[in-house]
mmCIF file of C-alpha atoms in Angstrom:
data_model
loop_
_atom_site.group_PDB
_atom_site.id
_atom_site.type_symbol
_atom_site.label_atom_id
_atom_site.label_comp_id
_atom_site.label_asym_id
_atom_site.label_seq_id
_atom_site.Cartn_x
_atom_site.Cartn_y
_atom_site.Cartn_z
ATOM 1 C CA UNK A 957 23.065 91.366 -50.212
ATOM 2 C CA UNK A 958 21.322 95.353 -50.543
ATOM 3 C CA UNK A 959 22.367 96.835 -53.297
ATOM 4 C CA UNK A 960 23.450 100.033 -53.482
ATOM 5 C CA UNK A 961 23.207 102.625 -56.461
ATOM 6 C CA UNK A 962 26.054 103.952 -58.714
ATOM 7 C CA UNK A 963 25.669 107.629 -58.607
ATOM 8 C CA UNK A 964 27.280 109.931 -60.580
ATOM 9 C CA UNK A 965 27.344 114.162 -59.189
ATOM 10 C CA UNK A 966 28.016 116.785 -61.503
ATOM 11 C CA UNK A 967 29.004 120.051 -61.446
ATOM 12 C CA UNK A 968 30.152 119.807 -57.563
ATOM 13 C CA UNK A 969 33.423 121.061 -55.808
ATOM 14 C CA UNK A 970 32.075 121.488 -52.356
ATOM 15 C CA UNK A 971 31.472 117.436 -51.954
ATOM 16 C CA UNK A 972 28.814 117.231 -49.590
ATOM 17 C CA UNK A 973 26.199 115.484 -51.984
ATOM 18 C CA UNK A 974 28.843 112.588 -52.511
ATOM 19 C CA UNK A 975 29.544 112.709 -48.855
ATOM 20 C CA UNK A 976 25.577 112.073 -48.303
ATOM 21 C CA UNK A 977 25.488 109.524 -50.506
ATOM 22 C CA UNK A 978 28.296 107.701 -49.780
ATOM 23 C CA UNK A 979 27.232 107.976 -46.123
ATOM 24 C CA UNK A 980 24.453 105.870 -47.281
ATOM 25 C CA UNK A 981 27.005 103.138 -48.973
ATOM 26 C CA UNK A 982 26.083 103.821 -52.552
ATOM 27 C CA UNK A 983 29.149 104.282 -54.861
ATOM 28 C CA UNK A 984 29.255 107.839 -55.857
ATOM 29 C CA UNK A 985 31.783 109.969 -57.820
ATOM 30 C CA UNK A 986 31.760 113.824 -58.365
ATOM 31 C CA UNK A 987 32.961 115.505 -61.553
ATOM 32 C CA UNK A 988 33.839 119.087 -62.020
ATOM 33 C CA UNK A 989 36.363 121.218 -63.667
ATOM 34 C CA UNK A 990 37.562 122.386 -60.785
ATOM 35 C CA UNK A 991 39.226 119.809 -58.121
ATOM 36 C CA UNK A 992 37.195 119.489 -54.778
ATOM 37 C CA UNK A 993 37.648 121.023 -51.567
ATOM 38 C CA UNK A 994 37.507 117.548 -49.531
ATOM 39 C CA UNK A 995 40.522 116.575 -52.058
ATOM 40 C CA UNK A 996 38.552 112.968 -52.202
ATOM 41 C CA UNK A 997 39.763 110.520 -54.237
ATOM 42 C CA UNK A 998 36.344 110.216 -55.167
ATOM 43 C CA UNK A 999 36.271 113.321 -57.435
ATOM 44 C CA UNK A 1000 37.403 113.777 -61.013
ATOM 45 C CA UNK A 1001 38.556 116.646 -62.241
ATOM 46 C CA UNK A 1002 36.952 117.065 -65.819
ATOM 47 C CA UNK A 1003 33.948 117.588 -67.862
ATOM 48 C CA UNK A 1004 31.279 116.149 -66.303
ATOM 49 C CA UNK A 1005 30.014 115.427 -70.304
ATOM 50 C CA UNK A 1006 32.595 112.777 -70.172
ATOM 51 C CA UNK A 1007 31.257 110.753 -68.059
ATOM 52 C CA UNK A 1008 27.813 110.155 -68.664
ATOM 53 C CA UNK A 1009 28.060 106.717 -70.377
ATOM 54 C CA UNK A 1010 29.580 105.244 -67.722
ATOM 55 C CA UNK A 1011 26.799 103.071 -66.158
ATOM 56 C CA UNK A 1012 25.343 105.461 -63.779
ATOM 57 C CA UNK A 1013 22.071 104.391 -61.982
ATOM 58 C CA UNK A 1014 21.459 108.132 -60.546
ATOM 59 C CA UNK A 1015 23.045 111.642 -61.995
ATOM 60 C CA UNK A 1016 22.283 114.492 -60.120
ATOM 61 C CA UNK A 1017 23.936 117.876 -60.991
ATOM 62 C CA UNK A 1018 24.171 120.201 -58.894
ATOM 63 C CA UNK A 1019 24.283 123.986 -60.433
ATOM 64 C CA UNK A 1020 26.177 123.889 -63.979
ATOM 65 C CA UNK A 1021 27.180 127.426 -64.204
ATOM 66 C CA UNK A 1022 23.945 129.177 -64.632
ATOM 67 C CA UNK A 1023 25.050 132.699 -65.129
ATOM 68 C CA UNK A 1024 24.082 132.776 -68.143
ATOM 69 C CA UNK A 1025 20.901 130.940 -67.831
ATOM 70 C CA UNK A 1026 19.389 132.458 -65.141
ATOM 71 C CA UNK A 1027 16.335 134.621 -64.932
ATOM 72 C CA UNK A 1028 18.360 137.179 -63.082
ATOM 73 C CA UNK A 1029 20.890 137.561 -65.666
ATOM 74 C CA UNK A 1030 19.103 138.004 -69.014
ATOM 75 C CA UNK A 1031 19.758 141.871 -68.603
ATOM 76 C CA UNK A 1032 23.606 141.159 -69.903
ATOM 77 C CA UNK A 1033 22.313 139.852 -73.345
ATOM 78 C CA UNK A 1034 21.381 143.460 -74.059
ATOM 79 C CA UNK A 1035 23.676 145.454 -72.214
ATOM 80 C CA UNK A 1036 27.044 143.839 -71.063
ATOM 81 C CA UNK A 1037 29.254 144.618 -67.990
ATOM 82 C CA UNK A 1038 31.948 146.311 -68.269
ATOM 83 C CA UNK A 1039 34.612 144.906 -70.199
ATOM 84 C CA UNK A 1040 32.653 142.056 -72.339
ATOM 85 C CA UNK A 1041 30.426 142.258 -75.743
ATOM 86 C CA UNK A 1042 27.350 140.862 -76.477
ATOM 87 C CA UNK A 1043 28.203 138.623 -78.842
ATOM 88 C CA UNK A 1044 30.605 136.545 -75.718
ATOM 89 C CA UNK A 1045 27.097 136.945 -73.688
ATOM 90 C CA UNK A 1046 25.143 135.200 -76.133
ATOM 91 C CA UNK A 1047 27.999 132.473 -77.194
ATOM 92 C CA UNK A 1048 28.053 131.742 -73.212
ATOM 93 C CA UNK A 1049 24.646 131.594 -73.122
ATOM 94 C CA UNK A 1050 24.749 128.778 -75.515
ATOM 95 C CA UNK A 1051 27.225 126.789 -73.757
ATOM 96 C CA UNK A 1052 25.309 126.800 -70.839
ATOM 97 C CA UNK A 1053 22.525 125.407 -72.200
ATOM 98 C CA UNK A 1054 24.260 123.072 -74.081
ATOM 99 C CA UNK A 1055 25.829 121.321 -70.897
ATOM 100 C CA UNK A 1056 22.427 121.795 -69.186
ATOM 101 C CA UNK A 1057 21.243 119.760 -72.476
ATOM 102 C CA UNK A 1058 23.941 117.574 -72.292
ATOM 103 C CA UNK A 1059 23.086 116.427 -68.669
ATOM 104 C CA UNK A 1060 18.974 116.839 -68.925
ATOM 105 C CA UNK A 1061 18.973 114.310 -71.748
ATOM 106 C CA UNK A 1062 21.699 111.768 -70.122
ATOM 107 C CA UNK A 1063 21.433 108.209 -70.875
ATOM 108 C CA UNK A 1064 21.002 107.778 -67.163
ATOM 109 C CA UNK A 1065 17.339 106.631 -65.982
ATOM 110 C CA UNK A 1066 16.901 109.370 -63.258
ATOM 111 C CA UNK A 1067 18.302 112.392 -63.665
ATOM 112 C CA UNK A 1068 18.449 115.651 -61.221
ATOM 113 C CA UNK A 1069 19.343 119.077 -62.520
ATOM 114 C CA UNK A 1070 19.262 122.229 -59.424
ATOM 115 C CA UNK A 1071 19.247 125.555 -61.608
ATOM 116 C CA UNK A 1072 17.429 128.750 -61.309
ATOM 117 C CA UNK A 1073 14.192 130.051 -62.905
ATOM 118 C CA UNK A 1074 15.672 130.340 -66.405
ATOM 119 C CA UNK A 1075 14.784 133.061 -69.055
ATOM 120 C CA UNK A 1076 13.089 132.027 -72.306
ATOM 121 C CA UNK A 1077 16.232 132.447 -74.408
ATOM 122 C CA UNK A 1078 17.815 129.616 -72.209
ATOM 123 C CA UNK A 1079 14.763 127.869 -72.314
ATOM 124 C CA UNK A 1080 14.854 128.034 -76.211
ATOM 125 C CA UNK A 1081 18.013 126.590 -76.538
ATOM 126 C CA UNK A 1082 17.616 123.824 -74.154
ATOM 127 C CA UNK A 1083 16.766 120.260 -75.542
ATOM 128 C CA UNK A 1084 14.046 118.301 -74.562
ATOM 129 C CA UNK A 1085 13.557 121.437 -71.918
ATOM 130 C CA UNK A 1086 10.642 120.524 -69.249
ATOM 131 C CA UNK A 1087 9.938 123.094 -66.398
ATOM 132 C CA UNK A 1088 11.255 122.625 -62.972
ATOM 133 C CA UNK A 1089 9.519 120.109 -61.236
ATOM 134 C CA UNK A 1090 9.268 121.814 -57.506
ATOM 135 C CA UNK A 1091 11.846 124.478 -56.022
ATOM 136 C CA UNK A 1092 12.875 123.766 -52.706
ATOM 137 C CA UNK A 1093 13.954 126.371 -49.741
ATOM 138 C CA UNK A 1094 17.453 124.951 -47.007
ATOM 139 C CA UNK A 1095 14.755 125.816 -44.298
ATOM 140 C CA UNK A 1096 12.497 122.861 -45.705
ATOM 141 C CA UNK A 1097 15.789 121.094 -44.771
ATOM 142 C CA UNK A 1098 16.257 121.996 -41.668
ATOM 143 C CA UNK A 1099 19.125 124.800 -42.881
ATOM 144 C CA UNK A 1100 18.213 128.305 -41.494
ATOM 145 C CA UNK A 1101 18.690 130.052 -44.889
ATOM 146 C CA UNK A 1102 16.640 131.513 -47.837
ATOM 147 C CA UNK A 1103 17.731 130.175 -51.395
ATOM 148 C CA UNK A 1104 15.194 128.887 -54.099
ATOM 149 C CA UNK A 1105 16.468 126.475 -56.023
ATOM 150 C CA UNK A 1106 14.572 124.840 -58.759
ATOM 151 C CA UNK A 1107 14.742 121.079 -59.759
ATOM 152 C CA UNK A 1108 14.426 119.230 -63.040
ATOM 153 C CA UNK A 1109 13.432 116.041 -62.139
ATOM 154 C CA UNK A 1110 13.332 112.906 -64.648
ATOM 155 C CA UNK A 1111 12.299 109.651 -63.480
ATOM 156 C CA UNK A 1112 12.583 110.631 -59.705
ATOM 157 C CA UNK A 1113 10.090 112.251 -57.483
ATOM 158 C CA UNK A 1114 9.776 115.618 -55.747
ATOM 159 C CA UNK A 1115 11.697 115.713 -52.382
ATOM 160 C CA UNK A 1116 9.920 116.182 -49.000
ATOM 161 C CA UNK A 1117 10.425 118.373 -46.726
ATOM 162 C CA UNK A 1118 12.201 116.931 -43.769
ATOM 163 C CA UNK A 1119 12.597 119.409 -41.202
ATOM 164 C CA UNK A 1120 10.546 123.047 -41.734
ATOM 165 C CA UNK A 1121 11.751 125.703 -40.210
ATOM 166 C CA UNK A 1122 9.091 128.543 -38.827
ATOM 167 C CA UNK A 1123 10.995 131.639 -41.290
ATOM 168 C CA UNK A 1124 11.293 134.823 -39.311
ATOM 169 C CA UNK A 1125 9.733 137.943 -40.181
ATOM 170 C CA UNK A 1126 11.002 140.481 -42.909
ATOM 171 C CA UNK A 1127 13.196 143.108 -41.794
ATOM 172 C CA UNK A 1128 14.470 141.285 -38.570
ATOM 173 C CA UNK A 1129 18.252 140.783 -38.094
ATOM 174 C CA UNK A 1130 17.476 137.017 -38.070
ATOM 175 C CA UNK A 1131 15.681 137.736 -41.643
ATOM 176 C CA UNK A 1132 18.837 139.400 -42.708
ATOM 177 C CA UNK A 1133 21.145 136.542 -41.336
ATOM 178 C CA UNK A 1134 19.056 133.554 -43.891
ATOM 179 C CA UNK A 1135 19.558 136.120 -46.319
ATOM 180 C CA UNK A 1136 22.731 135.694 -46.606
ATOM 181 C CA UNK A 1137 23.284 133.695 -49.809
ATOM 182 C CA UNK A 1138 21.260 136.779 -51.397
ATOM 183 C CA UNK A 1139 23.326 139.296 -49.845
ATOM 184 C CA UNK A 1140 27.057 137.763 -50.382
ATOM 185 C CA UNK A 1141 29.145 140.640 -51.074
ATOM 186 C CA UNK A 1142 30.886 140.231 -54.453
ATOM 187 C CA UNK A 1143 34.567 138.720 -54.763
ATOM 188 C CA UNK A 1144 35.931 135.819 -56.618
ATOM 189 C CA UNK A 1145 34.306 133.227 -54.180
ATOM 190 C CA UNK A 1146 31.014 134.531 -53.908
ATOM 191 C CA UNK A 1147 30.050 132.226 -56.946
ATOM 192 C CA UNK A 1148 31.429 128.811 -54.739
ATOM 193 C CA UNK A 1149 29.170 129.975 -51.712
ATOM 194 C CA UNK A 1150 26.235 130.670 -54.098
ATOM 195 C CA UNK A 1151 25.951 127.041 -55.388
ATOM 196 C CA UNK A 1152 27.024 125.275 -52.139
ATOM 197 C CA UNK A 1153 24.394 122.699 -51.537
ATOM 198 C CA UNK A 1154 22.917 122.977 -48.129
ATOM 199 C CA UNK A 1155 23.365 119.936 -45.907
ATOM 200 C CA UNK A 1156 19.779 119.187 -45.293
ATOM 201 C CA UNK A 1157 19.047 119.205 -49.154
ATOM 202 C CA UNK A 1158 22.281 117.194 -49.562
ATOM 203 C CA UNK A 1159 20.652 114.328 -46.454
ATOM 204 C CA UNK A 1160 17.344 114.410 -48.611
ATOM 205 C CA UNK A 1161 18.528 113.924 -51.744
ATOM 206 C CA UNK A 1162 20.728 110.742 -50.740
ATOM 207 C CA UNK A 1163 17.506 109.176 -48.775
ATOM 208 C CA UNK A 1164 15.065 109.958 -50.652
ATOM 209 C CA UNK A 1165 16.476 109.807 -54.286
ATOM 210 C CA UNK A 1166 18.595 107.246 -53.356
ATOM 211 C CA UNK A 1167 15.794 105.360 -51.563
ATOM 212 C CA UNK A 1168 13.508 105.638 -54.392
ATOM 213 C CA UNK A 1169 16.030 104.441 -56.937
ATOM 214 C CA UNK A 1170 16.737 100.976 -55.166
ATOM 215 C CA UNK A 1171 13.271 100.277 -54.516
ATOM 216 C CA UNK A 1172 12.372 100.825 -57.907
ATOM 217 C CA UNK A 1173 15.318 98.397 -58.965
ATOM 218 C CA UNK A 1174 14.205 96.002 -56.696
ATOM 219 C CA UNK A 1175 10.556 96.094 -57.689
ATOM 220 C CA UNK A 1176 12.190 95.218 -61.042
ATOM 221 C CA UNK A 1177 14.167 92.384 -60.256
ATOM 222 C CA UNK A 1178 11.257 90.625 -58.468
ATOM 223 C CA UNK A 1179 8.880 91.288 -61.711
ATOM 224 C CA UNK A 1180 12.151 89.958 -64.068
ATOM 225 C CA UNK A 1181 11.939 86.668 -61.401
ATOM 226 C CA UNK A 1182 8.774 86.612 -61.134
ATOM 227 C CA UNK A 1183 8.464 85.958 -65.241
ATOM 228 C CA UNK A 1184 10.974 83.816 -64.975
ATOM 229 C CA UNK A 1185 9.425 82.088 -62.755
ATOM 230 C CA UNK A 1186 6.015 81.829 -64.546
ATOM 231 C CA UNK A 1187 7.935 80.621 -67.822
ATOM 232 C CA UNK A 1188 9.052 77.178 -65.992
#
C-alpha cells in the first residue's frame, strides 16, 4: 500500500497548501489563530506551537506574522507609527522570532519556513537561525505575479521551477498588474492577500516536498529490511 505523509501547515487561513496536499492523498491539517476561509474540518484554530509534537512527517509554515521580522520593517524599532511605542515594537519583535524559533527548530524531520529577508535584530534573536535556502518568484510557478519569498529549508530540498513565466518589461501596465501584491492599497485585509500562497507554489510544494519526503521514507524502510534481512 503507498504511503502517504502526515503533514502538518502552519500559520495558514487561506487553505490552499492543505488543499495541494491533500489533493495528493497525504493527511494534512492547517493550524492558525484565525479559522480558515474553506471552513475545512481539516483546520484548527490555535497556536500552531501546540501542535508540533504530534507526529508530523512534514511542517511547512507558511508566513508567521513577519511584520516585525522583516527587512522592510526594521524602520519601526526606531521610530514607531502613529499610536504605538517602541518598547511594544521591540516586545513584538521578540515574539515573532520566538514562534519563527519555535517552528525552525520543530521536532519534525523536514521543516519549511516562507518569510522575508529578515533584519539582523530578528536574525539575532532567532535560534538555531540559518539563512534562507532559495527565494522563489509565483511566475517560477506558473502565477503571473511578482512576490519574493524566501525559504528556510531543513531536511528538504530547494523547489524547481515548474512553469517560468517570460516577466514583462518595467513600466508596462502588465508590469503594474504582477505588481500587485506590492502595490495592495492598505486596509485591514491587505495583510491576508500579502501572505496568500500562490497556487503554483502551493502544486510544487505538495509534489515536490511531498515527493521527496516518501521517497526518502521508503529508501529507509528498504535499508531497515534490508538489515534485517542480512541479520538472518
Amino acid at each position: 500500500m503507498e504511503r502517504h505523509m502526515k503533514v502538518l501547515i502552519g500559520c495558514e487561513t487561506s487553505g490552499r497548501v492543505r488543499r495541494a496536499f491533500a489533493a495528493l492523498g497525504h493527511d494534512v491539517w492547517s493550524v492558525d489563530i484565525l479559522p480558515s476561509e474553506d471552513m475545512s474540518n481539516r483546520h484548527i484554530v490555535g497556536d500552531v506551537r501546540d501542535y508540533l509534537d504530534d507526529g508530523w512527517d512534514l511542517l511547512a509554515v507558511l508566513h508567521p506574522p513577519c511584520t516585525r521580522l522583516c527587512n522592510s520593517g526594521v524602520r519601526w524599532l526606531s521610530v514607531p507609527p502613529p499610536g504605538r511605542t517602541v518598547e511594544e515594537m521591540w516586545d513584538e519583535l521578540a515574539e515573532g522570532a520566538a514562534l519563527f524559533s519555535a517552528c525552525w527548530n520543530a521536532p519534525i524531520e523536514r521543516v519549511a519556513v516562507e518569510n522575508p529577508v529578515m533584519h539582523r535584530h530578528a536574525k539575532e534573536r532567532i535560534e538555531n537561525f540559518q539563512p534562507a535556502a532559495q527565494t522563489v518568484q509565483p511566475w517560477w510557478f506558473g502565477d503571473p505575479a511578482f512576490k519574493g519569498t524566501g525559504l528556510y529549508l531543513r531536511g528538504l530540498p530547494k523547489l524547481k521551477p515548474t512553469r517560468k513565466l517570460t516577466p514583462p518589461a518595467p513600466g508596462t501596465a502588465t508590469h503594474r498588474a504582477w505588481s500587485h501584491i506590492h502595490r495592495a492599497a492598505p486596509g485591514p485585509d491587505r495583510w491576508k492577500e500579502r501572505s496568500r500562497t500562490f497556487p503554483g507554489i502551493a502544486a510544487a510544494m505538495a509534489e515536490q516536498w511531498g515527493g521527496y519526503a516518501l521517497e526518502a521514507e521508503a529508501s529507509r524502510a528498504q535499508r531497515k529490511h534490508e538489515a534485517a534481512t542480512a541479520a538472518y
